[in-house]
Amino acid sequence: RTMLQEDGVCDEELLSAVKTLIRDRKYSKFPRYAEILEAVCGNPDDKAILALKQVEDAMSEQGSYKSVCFEDKISMTCIENLGGWVTICQMELKDWEWKKKEFITLYKALIRNPQNIKQVYYLVGKNEHNNRISGYDEEVENQEVFMIGFKDSSKVLAIDLKRSTETPKISTNDTLGDRDIKRIAKMALGGK
């Protein structure tokens, strides 16, 4: 039980996992720690497939022109490692079939090694990228960031912007206003 608490598993989650194991497990031996943890946290294979589905849905709904932010930071890291939001959205189907396999492999590896998850604030779309390169700062300030997978939109992002020279700190406690999104965009991309 101490190991589970160290891994952030509360008593309610443990009870739910034990019920699941009793109901679904086919073996008479007591489950190993990894099986209990998997019953609580989910199977990495399943998580990777569900994350890929969410990314593909966002690709078809939002497209490469819009900037997006996924609640799942592992997905954000995977997309960055695959070349970025615009790159994956514009891939031909045959190329995407290979990249999907890379996404799933990388996603499962990051579940096992969370210290390798990058701090990606959001994924820049083609409109914002082009406006930034062309020097249209006002257009960049008005650029929307579409939130993907957030359960409570009122608790999307809170930013500590006291020192604009530092990397913004993100938590899920407060509402993020339009002005804050614009400042995040500038800070995340090296602006002031």
PDB file of C-alpha atoms in Angstrom:
ATOM      1  CA  ARG A   1       0.000   0.000   0.000  1.00  0.00           C
ATOM      2  CA  THR A   2       2.903   2.359   0.737  1.00  0.00           C
ATOM      3  CA  MET A   3       4.251   1.869  -2.795  1.00  0.00           C
ATOM      4  CA  LEU A   4       0.850   2.754  -4.251  1.00  0.00           C
ATOM      5  CA  GLN A   5       0.669   5.906  -2.136  1.00  0.00           C
ATOM      6  CA  GLU A   6       4.160   6.862  -3.338  1.00  0.00           C
ATOM      7  CA  ASP A   7       2.887   6.471  -6.911  1.00  0.00           C
ATOM      8  CA  GLY A   8      -0.008   8.823  -6.150  1.00  0.00           C
ATOM      9  CA  VAL A   9      -2.745   6.195  -5.851  1.00  0.00           C
ATOM     10  CA  CYS A  10      -5.409   7.107  -3.282  1.00  0.00           C
ATOM     11  CA  ASP A  11      -7.519   4.622  -1.305  1.00  0.00           C
ATOM     12  CA  GLU A  12     -10.593   5.117  -3.525  1.00  0.00           C
ATOM     13  CA  GLU A  13      -8.582   4.340  -6.665  1.00  0.00           C
ATOM     14  CA  LEU A  14      -7.074   1.280  -4.983  1.00  0.00           C
ATOM     15  CA  LEU A  15     -10.520  -0.013  -3.971  1.00  0.00           C
ATOM     16  CA  SER A  16     -11.822   0.501  -7.501  1.00  0.00           C
ATOM     17  CA  ALA A  17      -8.782  -1.314  -8.944  1.00  0.00           C
ATOM     18  CA  VAL A  18      -9.202  -4.247  -6.561  1.00  0.00           C
ATOM     19  CA  LYS A  19     -12.880  -4.552  -7.558  1.00  0.00           C
ATOM     20  CA  THR A  20     -11.869  -4.531 -11.212  1.00  0.00           C
ATOM     21  CA  LEU A  21      -9.195  -7.179 -10.645  1.00  0.00           C
ATOM     22  CA  ILE A  22     -11.569  -9.408  -8.672  1.00  0.00           C
ATOM     23  CA  ARG A  23     -14.201  -9.115 -11.398  1.00  0.00           C
ATOM     24  CA  ASP A  24     -11.944  -9.418 -14.474  1.00  0.00           C
ATOM     25  CA  ARG A  25      -8.838 -11.369 -13.433  1.00  0.00           C
ATOM     26  CA  LYS A  26      -8.699 -14.993 -14.529  1.00  0.00           C
ATOM     27  CA  TYR A  27      -5.829 -16.209 -12.333  1.00  0.00           C
ATOM     28  CA  SER A  28      -6.101 -17.402  -8.743  1.00  0.00           C
ATOM     29  CA  LYS A  29      -2.774 -15.937  -7.586  1.00  0.00           C
ATOM     30  CA  PHE A  30      -2.648 -12.520  -5.952  1.00  0.00           C
ATOM     31  CA  PRO A  31      -1.992  -9.839  -8.589  1.00  0.00           C
ATOM     32  CA  ARG A  32       1.461  -8.327  -8.856  1.00  0.00           C
ATOM     33  CA  TYR A  33       2.094  -4.661  -8.144  1.00  0.00           C
ATOM     34  CA  ALA A  34       2.264  -3.819 -11.848  1.00  0.00           C
ATOM     35  CA  GLU A  35      -1.182  -5.335 -12.413  1.00  0.00           C
ATOM     36  CA  ILE A  36      -2.691  -3.305  -9.557  1.00  0.00           C
ATOM     37  CA  LEU A  37      -1.053  -0.138 -10.836  1.00  0.00           C
ATOM     38  CA  GLU A  38      -2.283  -0.864 -14.359  1.00  0.00           C
ATOM     39  CA  ALA A  39      -5.819  -1.425 -13.030  1.00  0.00           C
ATOM     40  CA  VAL A  40      -5.647   2.046 -11.438  1.00  0.00           C
ATOM     41  CA  CYS A  41      -3.795   3.994 -14.133  1.00  0.00           C
ATOM     42  CA  GLY A  42      -4.771   2.065 -17.239  1.00  0.00           C
ATOM     43  CA  ASN A  43      -2.897   0.044 -19.797  1.00  0.00           C
ATOM     44  CA  PRO A  44      -0.190   2.029 -21.675  1.00  0.00           C
ATOM     45  CA  ASP A  45      -1.238   0.435 -24.982  1.00  0.00           C
ATOM     46  CA  ASP A  46      -4.843   1.526 -24.491  1.00  0.00           C
ATOM     47  CA  LYS A  47      -3.804   5.015 -23.386  1.00  0.00           C
ATOM     48  CA  ALA A  48      -1.610   5.444 -26.476  1.00  0.00           C
ATOM     49  CA  ILE A  49      -4.394   4.369 -28.839  1.00  0.00           C
ATOM     50  CA  LEU A  50      -6.920   6.689 -27.162  1.00  0.00           C
ATOM     51  CA  ALA A  51      -4.441   9.590 -27.284  1.00  0.00           C
ATOM     52  CA  LEU A  52      -3.809   8.954 -30.989  1.00  0.00           C
ATOM     53  CA  LYS A  53      -7.563   8.970 -31.609  1.00  0.00           C
ATOM     54  CA  GLN A  54      -7.844  12.340 -29.842  1.00  0.00           C
ATOM     55  CA  VAL A  55      -4.977  13.744 -31.940  1.00  0.00           C
ATOM     56  CA  GLU A  56      -6.503  12.482 -35.195  1.00  0.00           C
ATOM     57  CA  ASP A  57      -9.892  13.952 -34.258  1.00  0.00           C
ATOM     58  CA  ALA A  58      -8.238  17.307 -33.526  1.00  0.00           C
ATOM     59  CA  MET A  59      -6.339  17.140 -36.813  1.00  0.00           C
ATOM     60  CA  SER A  60      -9.592  16.744 -38.768  1.00  0.00           C
ATOM     61  CA  GLU A  61     -11.595  19.240 -36.657  1.00  0.00           C
ATOM     62  CA  GLN A  62      -9.024  22.018 -36.197  1.00  0.00           C
ATOM     63  CA  GLY A  63      -6.614  21.502 -39.087  1.00  0.00           C
ATOM     64  CA  SER A  64      -3.096  22.814 -39.521  1.00  0.00           C
ATOM     65  CA  TYR A  65      -4.036  26.504 -39.558  1.00  0.00           C
ATOM     66  CA  LYS A  66      -5.218  26.661 -35.944  1.00  0.00           C
ATOM     67  CA  SER A  67      -3.020  26.661 -32.841  1.00  0.00           C
ATOM     68  CA  VAL A  68      -3.998  23.976 -30.312  1.00  0.00           C
ATOM     69  CA  CYS A  69      -3.281  22.933 -26.747  1.00  0.00           C
ATOM     70  CA  PHE A  70      -3.892  19.363 -25.580  1.00  0.00           C
ATOM     71  CA  GLU A  71      -4.549  18.654 -21.936  1.00  0.00           C
ATOM     72  CA  ASP A  72      -2.455  15.502 -22.401  1.00  0.00           C
ATOM     73  CA  LYS A  73       1.138  16.723 -22.192  1.00  0.00           C
ATOM     74  CA  ILE A  74       2.429  13.380 -23.486  1.00  0.00           C
ATOM     75  CA  SER A  75       0.522  13.922 -26.743  1.00  0.00           C
ATOM     76  CA  MET A  76       2.001  17.409 -27.014  1.00  0.00           C
ATOM     77  CA  THR A  77       5.524  16.014 -26.604  1.00  0.00           C
ATOM     78  CA  CYS A  78       4.870  13.296 -29.187  1.00  0.00           C
ATOM     79  CA  ILE A  79       3.545  15.810 -31.716  1.00  0.00           C
ATOM     80  CA  GLU A  80       6.579  18.060 -31.196  1.00  0.00           C
ATOM     81  CA  ASN A  81       8.891  15.067 -31.720  1.00  0.00           C
ATOM     82  CA  LEU A  82       7.054  14.133 -34.924  1.00  0.00           C
ATOM     83  CA  GLY A  83       7.739  17.575 -36.415  1.00  0.00           C
ATOM     84  CA  GLY A  84       5.005  19.744 -34.902  1.00  0.00           C
ATOM     85  CA  TRP A  85       1.308  20.373 -35.378  1.00  0.00           C
ATOM     86  CA  VAL A  86       1.489  21.797 -38.899  1.00  0.00           C
ATOM     87  CA  THR A  87       3.751  18.987 -40.099  1.00  0.00           C
ATOM     88  CA  ILE A  88       1.551  16.138 -38.903  1.00  0.00           C
ATOM     89  CA  CYS A  89      -1.642  17.819 -40.142  1.00  0.00           C
ATOM     90  CA  GLN A  90      -0.220  18.202 -43.643  1.00  0.00           C
ATOM     91  CA  MET A  91       1.197  14.679 -43.992  1.00  0.00           C
ATOM     92  CA  GLU A  92      -0.030  12.455 -46.753  1.00  0.00           C
ATOM     93  CA  LEU A  93      -1.993   9.445 -45.558  1.00  0.00           C
ATOM     94  CA  LYS A  94       0.761   6.941 -46.404  1.00  0.00           C
ATOM     95  CA  ASP A  95       3.292   8.955 -44.361  1.00  0.00           C
ATOM     96  CA  TRP A  96       0.856   9.388 -41.488  1.00  0.00           C
ATOM     97  CA  GLU A  97       0.396   5.618 -41.263  1.00  0.00           C
ATOM     98  CA  TRP A  98       4.090   5.307 -40.329  1.00  0.00           C
ATOM     99  CA  LYS A  99       4.027   8.339 -38.020  1.00  0.00           C
ATOM    100  CA  LYS A 100       1.053   6.866 -36.149  1.00  0.00           C
ATOM    101  CA  LYS A 101       3.204   3.891 -35.205  1.00  0.00           C
ATOM    102  CA  GLU A 102       5.960   6.249 -34.038  1.00  0.00           C
ATOM    103  CA  PHE A 103       3.412   8.220 -32.013  1.00  0.00           C
ATOM    104  CA  ILE A 104       2.161   5.103 -30.209  1.00  0.00           C
ATOM    105  CA  THR A 105       5.687   3.816 -29.527  1.00  0.00           C
ATOM    106  CA  LEU A 106       6.854   7.193 -28.230  1.00  0.00           C
ATOM    107  CA  TYR A 107       3.683   7.680 -26.175  1.00  0.00           C
ATOM    108  CA  LYS A 108       4.169   4.345 -24.369  1.00  0.00           C
ATOM    109  CA  ALA A 109       7.846   5.138 -23.767  1.00  0.00           C
ATOM    110  CA  LEU A 110       6.929   8.518 -22.233  1.00  0.00           C
ATOM    111  CA  ILE A 111       4.375   6.870 -19.940  1.00  0.00           C
ATOM    112  CA  ARG A 112       7.189   4.686 -18.599  1.00  0.00           C
ATOM    113  CA  ASN A 113       9.654   7.614 -18.495  1.00  0.00           C
ATOM    114  CA  PRO A 114       7.705  10.749 -17.534  1.00  0.00           C
ATOM    115  CA  GLN A 115      10.908  12.692 -16.850  1.00  0.00           C
ATOM    116  CA  ASN A 116      11.306  12.939 -20.653  1.00  0.00           C
ATOM    117  CA  ILE A 117       8.005  14.752 -21.190  1.00  0.00           C
ATOM    118  CA  LYS A 118       8.747  18.223 -22.569  1.00  0.00           C
ATOM    119  CA  GLN A 119       7.053  21.368 -21.307  1.00  0.00           C
ATOM    120  CA  VAL A 120       5.107  22.327 -24.429  1.00  0.00           C
ATOM    121  CA  TYR A 121       2.651  25.180 -23.767  1.00  0.00           C
ATOM    122  CA  TYR A 122       0.730  24.836 -27.001  1.00  0.00           C
ATOM    123  CA  LEU A 123       1.234  23.812 -30.618  1.00  0.00           C
ATOM    124  CA  VAL A 124       1.515  26.659 -33.110  1.00  0.00           C
ATOM    125  CA  GLY A 125      -0.737  26.533 -36.156  1.00  0.00           C
ATOM    126  CA  LYS A 126       0.080  27.739 -39.652  1.00  0.00           C
ATOM    127  CA  ASN A 127      -1.802  31.061 -39.318  1.00  0.00           C
ATOM    128  CA  GLU A 128       0.083  32.093 -36.207  1.00  0.00           C
ATOM    129  CA  HIS A 129       3.396  30.912 -37.625  1.00  0.00           C
ATOM    130  CA  ASN A 130       2.937  32.882 -40.851  1.00  0.00           C
ATOM    131  CA  ASN A 131       1.763  36.009 -39.000  1.00  0.00           C
ATOM    132  CA  ARG A 132       4.730  35.836 -36.646  1.00  0.00           C
ATOM    133  CA  ILE A 133       7.222  35.463 -39.524  1.00  0.00           C
ATOM    134  CA  SER A 134       5.577  38.329 -41.446  1.00  0.00           C
ATOM    135  CA  GLY A 135       5.722  40.586 -38.389  1.00  0.00           C
ATOM    136  CA  TYR A 136       1.970  40.933 -37.919  1.00  0.00           C
ATOM    137  CA  ASP A 137       2.143  41.210 -34.140  1.00  0.00           C
ATOM    138  CA  GLU A 138      -1.440  42.415 -33.803  1.00  0.00           C
ATOM    139  CA  GLU A 139      -2.700  39.361 -35.673  1.00  0.00           C
ATOM    140  CA  VAL A 140      -0.585  37.089 -33.465  1.00  0.00           C
ATOM    141  CA  GLU A 141      -2.066  38.737 -30.362  1.00  0.00           C
ATOM    142  CA  ASN A 142      -5.587  37.998 -31.619  1.00  0.00           C
ATOM    143  CA  GLN A 143      -4.778  34.392 -32.504  1.00  0.00           C
ATOM    144  CA  GLU A 144      -6.945  31.790 -30.744  1.00  0.00           C
ATOM    145  CA  VAL A 145      -5.545  28.659 -29.115  1.00  0.00           C
ATOM    146  CA  PHE A 146      -8.019  25.778 -29.266  1.00  0.00           C
ATOM    147  CA  MET A 147      -8.101  23.615 -26.136  1.00  0.00           C
ATOM    148  CA  ILE A 148      -8.340  19.866 -26.741  1.00  0.00           C
ATOM    149  CA  GLY A 149      -9.364  17.332 -24.101  1.00  0.00           C
ATOM    150  CA  PHE A 150      -9.860  19.703 -21.182  1.00  0.00           C
ATOM    151  CA  LYS A 151     -12.739  18.441 -19.053  1.00  0.00           C
ATOM    152  CA  ASP A 152     -13.412  21.745 -17.319  1.00  0.00           C
ATOM    153  CA  SER A 153     -12.929  24.698 -19.634  1.00  0.00           C
ATOM    154  CA  SER A 154     -13.123  27.123 -16.699  1.00  0.00           C
ATOM    155  CA  LYS A 155      -9.959  25.568 -15.302  1.00  0.00           C
ATOM    156  CA  VAL A 156      -7.871  25.456 -18.436  1.00  0.00           C
ATOM    157  CA  LEU A 157      -4.689  27.298 -17.644  1.00  0.00           C
ATOM    158  CA  ALA A 158      -3.438  29.694 -15.030  1.00  0.00           C
ATOM    159  CA  ILE A 159      -0.251  31.568 -15.693  1.00  0.00           C
ATOM    160  CA  ASP A 160       2.221  33.260 -13.412  1.00  0.00           C
ATOM    161  CA  LEU A 161       3.279  36.231 -15.540  1.00  0.00           C
ATOM    162  CA  LYS A 162       4.888  38.326 -12.795  1.00  0.00           C
ATOM    163  CA  ARG A 163       8.265  38.094 -14.477  1.00  0.00           C
ATOM    164  CA  SER A 164       7.891  38.115 -18.244  1.00  0.00           C
ATOM    165  CA  THR A 165      11.524  37.087 -18.705  1.00  0.00           C
ATOM    166  CA  GLU A 166      10.932  33.673 -17.132  1.00  0.00           C
ATOM    167  CA  THR A 167       9.253  30.685 -18.678  1.00  0.00           C
ATOM    168  CA  PRO A 168       5.556  30.786 -17.808  1.00  0.00           C
ATOM    169  CA  LYS A 169       4.390  28.396 -15.099  1.00  0.00           C
ATOM    170  CA  ILE A 170       1.169  26.593 -15.925  1.00  0.00           C
ATOM    171  CA  SER A 171      -1.287  24.998 -13.522  1.00  0.00           C
ATOM    172  CA  THR A 172      -4.935  23.992 -13.787  1.00  0.00           C
ATOM    173  CA  ASN A 173      -6.454  26.211 -11.110  1.00  0.00           C
ATOM    174  CA  ASP A 174      -7.912  29.327 -12.715  1.00  0.00           C
ATOM    175  CA  THR A 175      -9.439  30.600 -15.895  1.00  0.00           C
ATOM    176  CA  LEU A 176      -7.189  31.870 -18.642  1.00  0.00           C
ATOM    177  CA  GLY A 177      -8.395  35.009 -20.367  1.00  0.00           C
ATOM    178  CA  ASP A 178      -7.847  36.009 -23.992  1.00  0.00           C
ATOM    179  CA  ARG A 179      -5.184  38.532 -22.999  1.00  0.00           C
ATOM    180  CA  ASP A 180      -3.295  35.857 -21.035  1.00  0.00           C
ATOM    181  CA  ILE A 181      -3.304  33.519 -24.048  1.00  0.00           C
ATOM    182  CA  LYS A 182      -1.748  36.262 -26.147  1.00  0.00           C
ATOM    183  CA  ARG A 183       0.959  36.877 -23.573  1.00  0.00           C
ATOM    184  CA  ILE A 184       1.645  33.144 -23.288  1.00  0.00           C
ATOM    185  CA  ALA A 185       2.012  32.942 -27.051  1.00  0.00           C
ATOM    186  CA  LYS A 186       4.535  35.744 -27.105  1.00  0.00           C
ATOM    187  CA  MET A 187       6.492  34.368 -24.153  1.00  0.00           C
ATOM    188  CA  ALA A 188       6.468  30.780 -25.400  1.00  0.00           C
ATOM    189  CA  LEU A 189       7.816  31.881 -28.757  1.00  0.00           C
ATOM    190  CA  GLY A 190      10.436  34.241 -27.386  1.00  0.00           C
ATOM    191  CA  GLY A 191       8.498  37.519 -27.570  1.00  0.00           C
ATOM    192  CA  LYS A 192       7.981  40.044 -24.775  1.00  0.00           C
TER     193      LYS A 192
END
